[in-house]
Amino acid sequence: QVQLVESGGGLVKPGGSLRLSCAASGFTFSDYYMSWIRQAPGKGLEWVSYISSSGSTIYYADSVKGRFTISRDNAKNSLYLQMNSLRAEDTAVYYCARCQGYVSYWGQGTLVTVSS
Amino acid sequence: QPVLTQSSSASASLGSSVKLTCTLSSGHSSYIIAWHQQQPGKAPRYLMKLEGSGSYNKGSGVPDRFSGSSSGADRYLTISNLQSEDEADYYCETWDSNTRVFGGGTKLTVL
Protein backbone atom coordinates (compact mmCIF):
# COMPACT_ATOMS: atom_id res chain seq x y z
CA GLN A 1 0.00 0.00 0.00
CA VAL A 2 1.03 3.60 -0.55
CA GLN A 3 3.02 5.05 2.33
CA LEU A 4 4.47 8.52 2.75
CA VAL A 5 6.50 9.08 5.92
CA GLU A 6 7.77 12.56 6.75
CA SER A 7 10.63 13.33 9.10
CA GLY A 8 12.89 16.20 10.07
CA GLY A 9 10.48 18.50 11.85
CA GLY A 10 11.27 20.18 15.14
CA LEU A 11 11.84 23.44 16.98
CA VAL A 12 13.98 26.06 15.26
CA LYS A 13 14.72 29.72 15.96
CA PRO A 14 13.59 32.49 13.60
CA GLY A 15 16.09 32.82 10.78
CA GLY A 16 17.16 29.22 11.14
CA SER A 17 17.02 26.30 8.72
CA LEU A 18 15.49 22.84 8.63
CA ARG A 19 15.37 20.03 6.09
CA LEU A 20 12.28 17.85 5.81
CA SER A 21 12.33 14.41 4.22
CA CYS A 22 9.56 12.17 2.93
CA ALA A 23 10.14 8.45 2.35
CA ALA A 24 7.77 6.96 -0.21
CA SER A 25 6.85 3.32 -0.69
CA GLY A 26 4.15 1.14 -2.23
CA PHE A 27 4.17 2.85 -5.64
CA THR A 28 6.56 3.81 -8.44
CA PHE A 29 7.83 7.07 -6.98
CA SER A 30 9.44 8.26 -10.21
CA ASP A 31 6.06 8.24 -12.00
CA TYR A 32 4.43 10.90 -9.84
CA TYR A 33 4.52 14.61 -9.15
CA MET A 34 4.93 15.32 -5.44
CA SER A 35 3.95 18.24 -3.24
CA TRP A 36 4.52 19.75 0.19
CA ILE A 37 1.43 21.18 1.86
CA ARG A 38 1.28 22.76 5.31
CA GLN A 39 -1.28 23.49 7.97
CA ALA A 40 -0.72 26.12 10.65
CA PRO A 41 -2.23 25.36 14.07
CA GLY A 42 -6.01 25.63 13.90
CA LYS A 43 -5.92 26.77 10.28
CA GLY A 44 -6.66 25.34 6.84
CA LEU A 45 -4.43 23.70 4.26
CA GLU A 46 -1.85 25.75 2.34
CA TRP A 47 0.03 24.45 -0.67
CA VAL A 48 3.79 25.11 -0.40
CA SER A 49 5.51 23.59 -3.43
CA TYR A 50 5.41 20.86 -6.03
CA ILE A 51 7.94 19.05 -8.20
CA SER A 52 7.45 17.07 -11.38
CA SER A 53 8.24 13.38 -11.63
CA SER A 54 11.68 14.02 -13.13
CA GLY A 55 12.39 17.06 -10.98
CA SER A 56 12.64 19.34 -13.99
CA THR A 57 9.55 21.44 -13.15
CA ILE A 58 9.18 23.11 -9.77
CA TYR A 59 6.74 25.69 -8.40
CA TYR A 60 6.45 27.48 -5.07
CA ALA A 61 3.81 29.46 -3.24
CA ASP A 62 4.68 33.16 -3.05
CA SER A 63 4.89 32.89 0.75
CA VAL A 64 7.96 30.62 0.56
CA LYS A 65 9.56 31.56 -2.77
CA GLY A 66 13.27 32.30 -2.37
CA ARG A 67 13.44 30.66 1.08
CA PHE A 68 12.35 27.05 0.50
CA THR A 69 13.75 24.52 -1.98
CA ILE A 70 12.00 21.31 -3.00
CA SER A 71 13.96 18.39 -4.41
CA ARG A 72 13.66 14.65 -4.93
CA ASP A 73 15.87 11.59 -5.30
CA ASN A 74 14.05 9.00 -7.39
CA ALA A 75 16.76 6.41 -6.71
CA LYS A 76 16.01 6.71 -2.97
CA ASN A 77 12.22 7.18 -3.34
CA SER A 78 12.54 10.36 -1.34
CA LEU A 79 11.22 13.92 -1.39
CA TYR A 80 12.86 16.82 0.43
CA LEU A 81 12.10 20.38 1.52
CA GLN A 82 14.99 22.63 2.51
CA MET A 83 13.63 25.51 4.55
CA ASN A 84 15.83 28.56 5.16
CA SER A 85 15.24 31.96 6.78
CA LEU A 86 12.38 30.48 8.78
CA ARG A 87 9.76 32.79 10.26
CA ALA A 88 7.19 32.38 13.01
CA GLU A 89 4.46 32.20 10.37
CA ASP A 90 6.11 29.05 8.92
CA THR A 91 5.04 27.16 12.06
CA ALA A 92 2.83 24.34 10.81
CA VAL A 93 2.44 20.64 10.23
CA TYR A 94 4.07 19.87 6.88
CA TYR A 95 2.54 17.12 4.78
CA CYS A 96 4.15 15.25 1.90
CA ALA A 97 1.61 14.39 -0.80
CA ARG A 98 1.44 12.33 -3.98
CA CYS A 99 -0.18 14.18 -6.87
CA GLN A 100 -2.15 13.14 -9.93
CA GLY A 101 -3.14 16.72 -10.65
CA TYR A 102 -5.01 16.54 -7.35
CA VAL A 103 -3.52 15.12 -4.15
CA SER A 104 -4.28 11.41 -4.07
CA TYR A 105 -2.29 10.38 -0.97
CA TRP A 106 -1.15 12.24 2.14
CA GLY A 107 1.61 11.53 4.62
CA GLN A 108 0.99 11.75 8.36
CA GLY A 109 2.82 15.08 8.65
CA THR A 110 5.75 16.49 10.61
CA LEU A 111 5.51 19.51 12.91
CA VAL A 112 7.78 22.50 12.40
CA THR A 113 7.80 25.12 15.16
CA VAL A 114 9.63 28.40 14.62
CA SER A 115 10.11 30.18 17.92
CA SER A 116 12.81 31.87 19.97
CA GLN B 1 -5.50 31.60 -10.44
CA PRO B 2 -8.66 29.82 -9.23
CA VAL B 3 -10.24 30.50 -5.84
CA LEU B 4 -12.39 27.96 -3.97
CA THR B 5 -15.12 29.09 -1.55
CA GLN B 6 -16.60 26.85 1.15
CA SER B 7 -18.99 27.51 4.01
CA SER B 8 -17.12 27.49 7.31
CA SER B 9 -19.48 25.11 9.06
CA ALA B 10 -22.34 22.66 8.59
CA SER B 11 -24.29 20.33 10.81
CA ALA B 12 -26.66 17.41 10.38
CA SER B 13 -28.14 14.63 12.47
CA LEU B 14 -26.82 11.11 12.83
CA GLY B 15 -28.27 8.93 10.07
CA SER B 16 -29.33 11.86 7.88
CA SER B 17 -27.68 13.30 4.76
CA VAL B 18 -25.68 16.47 4.23
CA LYS B 19 -24.50 18.25 1.07
CA LEU B 20 -21.33 20.35 1.26
CA THR B 21 -20.57 22.97 -1.39
CA CYS B 22 -17.34 24.18 -2.96
CA THR B 23 -17.66 27.07 -5.43
CA LEU B 24 -15.09 27.84 -8.10
CA SER B 25 -14.28 31.46 -8.92
CA SER B 26 -15.40 33.21 -12.10
CA GLY B 27 -13.65 31.91 -15.18
CA HIS B 28 -12.79 28.59 -13.56
CA SER B 29 -16.17 26.86 -13.55
CA SER B 30 -14.94 23.92 -15.64
CA TYR B 31 -12.13 22.97 -13.29
CA ILE B 32 -11.82 19.53 -11.77
CA ILE B 33 -11.63 19.49 -7.97
CA ALA B 34 -10.82 16.95 -5.28
CA TRP B 35 -12.46 16.50 -1.88
CA HIS B 36 -10.44 15.65 1.22
CA GLN B 37 -11.54 14.74 4.75
CA GLN B 38 -9.59 15.58 7.88
CA GLN B 39 -10.80 13.96 11.08
CA PRO B 40 -9.76 15.63 14.36
CA GLY B 41 -6.05 15.21 15.09
CA LYS B 42 -5.39 13.27 11.88
CA ALA B 43 -3.82 13.90 8.49
CA PRO B 44 -6.13 14.67 5.58
CA ARG B 45 -7.47 11.80 3.50
CA TYR B 46 -8.33 11.93 -0.19
CA LEU B 47 -12.01 11.20 -0.82
CA MET B 48 -12.67 11.77 -4.52
CA LYS B 49 -11.92 13.59 -7.73
CA LEU B 50 -14.97 15.44 -9.12
CA GLU B 51 -15.37 16.82 -12.65
CA GLY B 52 -17.61 19.56 -13.91
CA SER B 53 -19.81 16.94 -15.59
CA GLY B 54 -20.55 15.45 -12.16
CA SER B 55 -18.46 12.36 -12.81
CA TYR B 56 -16.42 11.35 -9.78
CA ASN B 57 -13.79 8.79 -8.81
CA LYS B 58 -13.39 7.84 -5.18
CA GLY B 59 -10.24 6.87 -3.37
CA SER B 60 -9.56 3.41 -2.07
CA GLY B 61 -11.76 2.44 0.85
CA VAL B 62 -14.06 5.46 0.70
CA PRO B 63 -17.54 4.28 1.73
CA ASP B 64 -20.45 4.26 -0.72
CA ARG B 65 -22.14 6.85 1.52
CA PHE B 66 -19.89 9.50 -0.04
CA SER B 67 -20.83 10.84 -3.47
CA GLY B 68 -20.16 13.88 -5.62
CA SER B 69 -22.08 16.05 -8.05
CA SER B 70 -21.67 19.34 -9.92
CA SER B 71 -23.74 22.27 -11.15
CA GLY B 72 -22.04 25.13 -12.99
CA ALA B 73 -19.25 26.43 -10.77
CA ASP B 74 -20.49 24.49 -7.74
CA ARG B 75 -19.05 21.16 -6.68
CA TYR B 76 -20.86 19.11 -4.07
CA LEU B 77 -19.97 16.40 -1.60
CA THR B 78 -22.96 14.47 -0.30
CA ILE B 79 -22.66 12.20 2.71
CA SER B 80 -25.60 9.89 3.32
CA ASN B 81 -26.51 7.99 6.48
CA LEU B 82 -24.20 10.19 8.55
CA GLN B 83 -22.01 8.42 11.08
CA SER B 84 -20.21 9.88 14.07
CA GLU B 85 -16.86 9.33 12.35
CA ASP B 86 -17.93 11.67 9.55
CA GLU B 87 -17.51 14.60 11.94
CA ALA B 88 -14.49 16.24 10.38
CA ASP B 89 -13.18 19.13 8.31
CA TYR B 90 -13.75 18.82 4.58
CA TYR B 91 -11.54 20.61 2.06
CA CYS B 92 -11.84 21.02 -1.68
CA GLU B 93 -8.76 21.40 -3.86
CA THR B 94 -8.04 22.40 -7.42
CA TRP B 95 -4.96 23.17 -9.46
CA ASP B 96 -3.64 25.25 -12.31
CA SER B 97 -0.49 24.99 -14.40
CA ASN B 98 1.76 26.44 -11.68
CA THR B 99 -0.23 26.32 -8.47
CA ARG B 100 -2.70 24.36 -6.41
CA VAL B 101 -5.41 25.85 -4.26
CA PHE B 102 -7.44 24.69 -1.27
CA GLY B 103 -10.76 25.99 -0.07
CA GLY B 104 -11.00 27.26 3.47
CA GLY B 105 -12.66 24.06 4.65
CA THR B 106 -16.06 23.19 6.09
CA LYS B 107 -16.31 21.90 9.64
CA LEU B 108 -19.05 19.25 9.73
CA THR B 109 -20.73 18.54 13.06
CA VAL B 110 -22.80 15.38 13.43
CA LEU B 111 -25.58 16.02 15.93
Short mmCIF file of C-alpha atoms in Angstrom, two decimals, chain A residues 35 37 39 43-45 47 50 59 95 99 101-104 106-108, chain B residues 34 36 38 42-46 49 60 91 93 95 97-100 102:
data_model
loop_
_atom_site.label_atom_id
_atom_site.label_comp_id
_atom_site.label_asym_id
_atom_site.label_seq_id
_atom_site.Cartn_x
_atom_site.Cartn_y
_atom_site.Cartn_z
CA SER A 35 3.95 18.24 -3.24
CA ILE A 37 1.43 21.18 1.86
CA GLN A 39 -1.28 23.49 7.97
CA LYS A 43 -5.92 26.77 10.28
CA GLY A 44 -6.66 25.34 6.84
CA LEU A 45 -4.43 23.70 4.26
CA TRP A 47 0.03 24.45 -0.67
CA TYR A 50 5.41 20.86 -6.03
CA TYR A 59 6.74 25.69 -8.40
CA TYR A 95 2.54 17.12 4.78
CA CYS A 99 -0.18 14.18 -6.87
CA GLY A 101 -3.14 16.72 -10.65
CA TYR A 102 -5.01 16.54 -7.35
CA VAL A 103 -3.52 15.12 -4.15
CA SER A 104 -4.28 11.41 -4.07
CA TRP A 106 -1.15 12.24 2.14
CA GLY A 107 1.61 11.53 4.62
CA GLN A 108 0.99 11.75 8.36
CA ALA B 34 -10.82 16.95 -5.28
CA HIS B 36 -10.44 15.65 1.22
CA GLN B 38 -9.59 15.58 7.88
CA LYS B 42 -5.39 13.27 11.88
CA ALA B 43 -3.82 13.90 8.49
CA PRO B 44 -6.13 14.67 5.58
CA ARG B 45 -7.47 11.80 3.50
CA TYR B 46 -8.33 11.93 -0.19
CA LYS B 49 -11.92 13.59 -7.73
CA SER B 60 -9.56 3.41 -2.07
CA TYR B 91 -11.54 20.61 2.06
CA GLU B 93 -8.76 21.40 -3.86
CA TRP B 95 -4.96 23.17 -9.46
CA SER B 97 -0.49 24.99 -14.40
CA ASN B 98 1.76 26.44 -11.68
CA THR B 99 -0.23 26.32 -8.47
CA ARG B 100 -2.70 24.36 -6.41
CA PHE B 102 -7.44 24.69 -1.27
#
